[in-house]
Amino acid sequence: MASHRKPRTSILTSPGGRRTAVGLTSAALASATLLSQSADAAPRAPKPTIEEVKQKVDGLYHQAEVATEKYNAAKEQAETQRHTVDKLLDASAKRAEEMNESRRRLGTFASAQYRTGGMNPTAQLMLAKDPQQFFDRSHLMERLTGRQKQAVSDYQEQQAAAARQRAEATHSLERLQTSQASLKESKQSVQAKLSEARQLLSRLTAQEKARLAELEREKEAAAKRKAAEEARKQQERERQQQHDGGGQSGGGAGDGSSAGPSSSQAEKALAFARAQMGKPYVWGATGPSSYDCSGLTQAAWKAAGVSLPRTTWDQVKVGQRVATKDLKPGDLVFFYDDISHVGMYIGGGKMIHAPHPGADVREESIYYMPIYGSVRPG
């Protein structure tokens, strides 16, 4: 049996074959070793620097604020739509009662005449599968009495009105569902951005966190220097105006002398904002225990008797536009090209605002973020 078996190592029977097999085996081992070494030596993505982490986290907070404003807009729209739906449902219930009353009147006529014998037109109307077919028979309508005609007419009107209200309520419910879907999407987006930011920060060592805090202090210091410089320039401009005899008239509309809220209103709004300092930023919050940026400015000006819209995108459209150099306490300063953040100016190049998750309502230089523009409510 053994003589019939094919040798397993026949390629090694000749010297050349042995050398070839050994060479292939060595090459294979060498290749495996090189592959293993190259895999071990494959360049890994370098760990981001603290500066890069800060830039990423700041970007995520910014994106979260954009999503928060979308959430605020969707929430406001949903609440408005829900109010509309509630009104329509109340109106539909009232309309149904009016239809029932009209139907009862028709039923009274039908019952009375049916008892006297015969199927009068009113009874035919009540028993018809399709009342519209009955109404189309004008010769039957002519046989109705005046009171019966009025009852039929009332019923027709109530029926048509009910149909219109049902259609309107259906459309309103569809719009409400769309608003609710948008609300859910924006909420998920905010949560995802904030979760990513938290994960980035959680991976930092104590030393890295200290360095991150130092970078934050450096940024704040630079913004304060910018605010101080701009405040000094503003004082120089005001002194120059007084020297030139311009006084208040030299400022034009930008100084608030001809438009905007009264100084007492601005003072009330500022007093409210100052009283909120130290309370946490919570996205979507409008107080009283926490705020997001536009929730704070809306609540502050509401305390002064001025109604502002809910979102930064709508608040920027309300009131008088003012240049940065003409800012007065109480003015609203908006940031970034997408107008996703707002603070209340308090003078000296500073504002009170609700910064971002993890931070409290506080004073800060308006130059901490890129300024989009400013408005004076009222």
mmCIF file with all atom_site columns, C-alpha atoms in Angstrom, residues 45-63 193-216 219 356 368:
data_model
loop_
_atom_site.group_PDB
_atom_site.id
_atom_site.type_symbol
_atom_site.label_atom_id
_atom_site.label_alt_id
_atom_site.label_comp_id
_atom_site.label_asym_id
_atom_site.label_entity_id
_atom_site.label_seq_id
_atom_site.pdbx_PDB_ins_code
_atom_site.Cartn_x
_atom_site.Cartn_y
_atom_site.Cartn_z
_atom_site.occupancy
_atom_site.B_iso_or_equiv
_atom_site.pdbx_formal_charge
_atom_site.auth_seq_id
_atom_site.auth_comp_id
_atom_site.auth_asym_id
_atom_site.auth_atom_id
_atom_site.pdbx_PDB_model_num
ATOM 1  C CA . ALA A 1 45  ? -3.669  58.808 13.844 1.00 0.00 ? 45  ALA A CA 1
ATOM 2  C CA . PRO A 1 46  ? -1.792  61.299 16.000 1.00 0.00 ? 46  PRO A CA 1
ATOM 3  C CA . LYS A 1 47  ? -3.513  62.355 19.179 1.00 0.00 ? 47  LYS A CA 1
ATOM 4  C CA . PRO A 1 48  ? -5.061  65.786 18.670 1.00 0.00 ? 48  PRO A CA 1
ATOM 5  C CA . THR A 1 49  ? -3.366  68.665 20.375 1.00 0.00 ? 49  THR A CA 1
ATOM 6  C CA . ILE A 1 50  ? -5.162  70.555 23.122 1.00 0.00 ? 50  ILE A CA 1
ATOM 7  C CA . GLU A 1 51  ? -5.573  73.458 20.713 1.00 0.00 ? 51  GLU A CA 1
ATOM 8  C CA . GLU A 1 52  ? -7.288  71.123 18.243 1.00 0.00 ? 52  GLU A CA 1
ATOM 9  C CA . VAL A 1 53  ? -9.494  69.673 20.968 1.00 0.00 ? 53  VAL A CA 1
ATOM 10 C CA . LYS A 1 54  ? -10.529 73.164 22.032 1.00 0.00 ? 54  LYS A CA 1
ATOM 11 C CA . GLN A 1 55  ? -11.305 74.121 18.441 1.00 0.00 ? 55  GLN A CA 1
ATOM 12 C CA . LYS A 1 56  ? -13.352 70.953 17.999 1.00 0.00 ? 56  LYS A CA 1
ATOM 13 C CA . VAL A 1 57  ? -15.274 71.405 21.262 1.00 0.00 ? 57  VAL A CA 1
ATOM 14 C CA . ASP A 1 58  ? -15.970 75.070 20.507 1.00 0.00 ? 58  ASP A CA 1
ATOM 15 C CA . GLY A 1 59  ? -17.215 74.037 17.075 1.00 0.00 ? 59  GLY A CA 1
ATOM 16 C CA . LEU A 1 60  ? -19.507 71.413 18.562 1.00 0.00 ? 60  LEU A CA 1
ATOM 17 C CA . TYR A 1 61  ? -20.925 73.920 21.041 1.00 0.00 ? 61  TYR A CA 1
ATOM 18 C CA . HIS A 1 62  ? -21.565 76.297 18.156 1.00 0.00 ? 62  HIS A CA 1
ATOM 19 C CA . GLN A 1 63  ? -23.292 73.581 16.146 1.00 0.00 ? 63  GLN A CA 1
ATOM 20 C CA . LYS A 1 193 ? -23.336 67.429 19.420 1.00 0.00 ? 193 LYS A CA 1
ATOM 21 C CA . LEU A 1 194 ? -23.189 67.825 23.178 1.00 0.00 ? 194 LEU A CA 1
ATOM 22 C CA . SER A 1 195 ? -22.503 64.133 23.677 1.00 0.00 ? 195 SER A CA 1
ATOM 23 C CA . GLU A 1 196 ? -19.589 64.293 21.262 1.00 0.00 ? 196 GLU A CA 1
ATOM 24 C CA . ALA A 1 197 ? -18.171 67.332 23.048 1.00 0.00 ? 197 ALA A CA 1
ATOM 25 C CA . ARG A 1 198 ? -18.458 65.583 26.425 1.00 0.00 ? 198 ARG A CA 1
ATOM 26 C CA . GLN A 1 199 ? -16.675 62.521 25.074 1.00 0.00 ? 199 GLN A CA 1
ATOM 27 C CA . LEU A 1 200 ? -13.796 64.622 23.763 1.00 0.00 ? 200 LEU A CA 1
ATOM 28 C CA . LEU A 1 201 ? -13.398 66.351 27.104 1.00 0.00 ? 201 LEU A CA 1
ATOM 29 C CA . SER A 1 202 ? -13.674 63.122 29.093 1.00 0.00 ? 202 SER A CA 1
ATOM 30 C CA . ARG A 1 203 ? -10.608 61.682 27.322 1.00 0.00 ? 203 ARG A CA 1
ATOM 31 C CA . LEU A 1 204 ? -8.330  64.479 28.498 1.00 0.00 ? 204 LEU A CA 1
ATOM 32 C CA . THR A 1 205 ? -5.851  63.930 31.286 1.00 0.00 ? 205 THR A CA 1
ATOM 33 C CA . ALA A 1 206 ? -5.718  66.266 34.265 1.00 0.00 ? 206 ALA A CA 1
ATOM 34 C CA . GLN A 1 207 ? -2.707  68.000 32.711 1.00 0.00 ? 207 GLN A CA 1
ATOM 35 C CA . GLU A 1 208 ? -4.518  68.412 29.399 1.00 0.00 ? 208 GLU A CA 1
ATOM 36 C CA . LYS A 1 209 ? -7.595  69.801 31.124 1.00 0.00 ? 209 LYS A CA 1
ATOM 37 C CA . ALA A 1 210 ? -5.396  72.331 32.895 1.00 0.00 ? 210 ALA A CA 1
ATOM 38 C CA . ARG A 1 211 ? -3.891  73.356 29.564 1.00 0.00 ? 211 ARG A CA 1
ATOM 39 C CA . LEU A 1 212 ? -7.380  73.651 28.057 1.00 0.00 ? 212 LEU A CA 1
ATOM 40 C CA . ALA A 1 213 ? -8.450  75.931 30.905 1.00 0.00 ? 213 ALA A CA 1
ATOM 41 C CA . GLU A 1 214 ? -5.338  78.022 30.335 1.00 0.00 ? 214 GLU A CA 1
ATOM 42 C CA . LEU A 1 215 ? -6.195  78.416 26.646 1.00 0.00 ? 215 LEU A CA 1
ATOM 43 C CA . GLU A 1 216 ? -9.697  79.497 27.620 1.00 0.00 ? 216 GLU A CA 1
ATOM 44 C CA . LYS A 1 219 ? -8.909  83.750 24.864 1.00 0.00 ? 219 LYS A CA 1
ATOM 45 C CA . HIS A 1 356 ? -23.052 77.242 26.361 1.00 0.00 ? 356 HIS A CA 1
ATOM 46 C CA . TYR A 1 368 ? -15.139 86.770 22.581 1.00 0.00 ? 368 TYR A CA 1
#
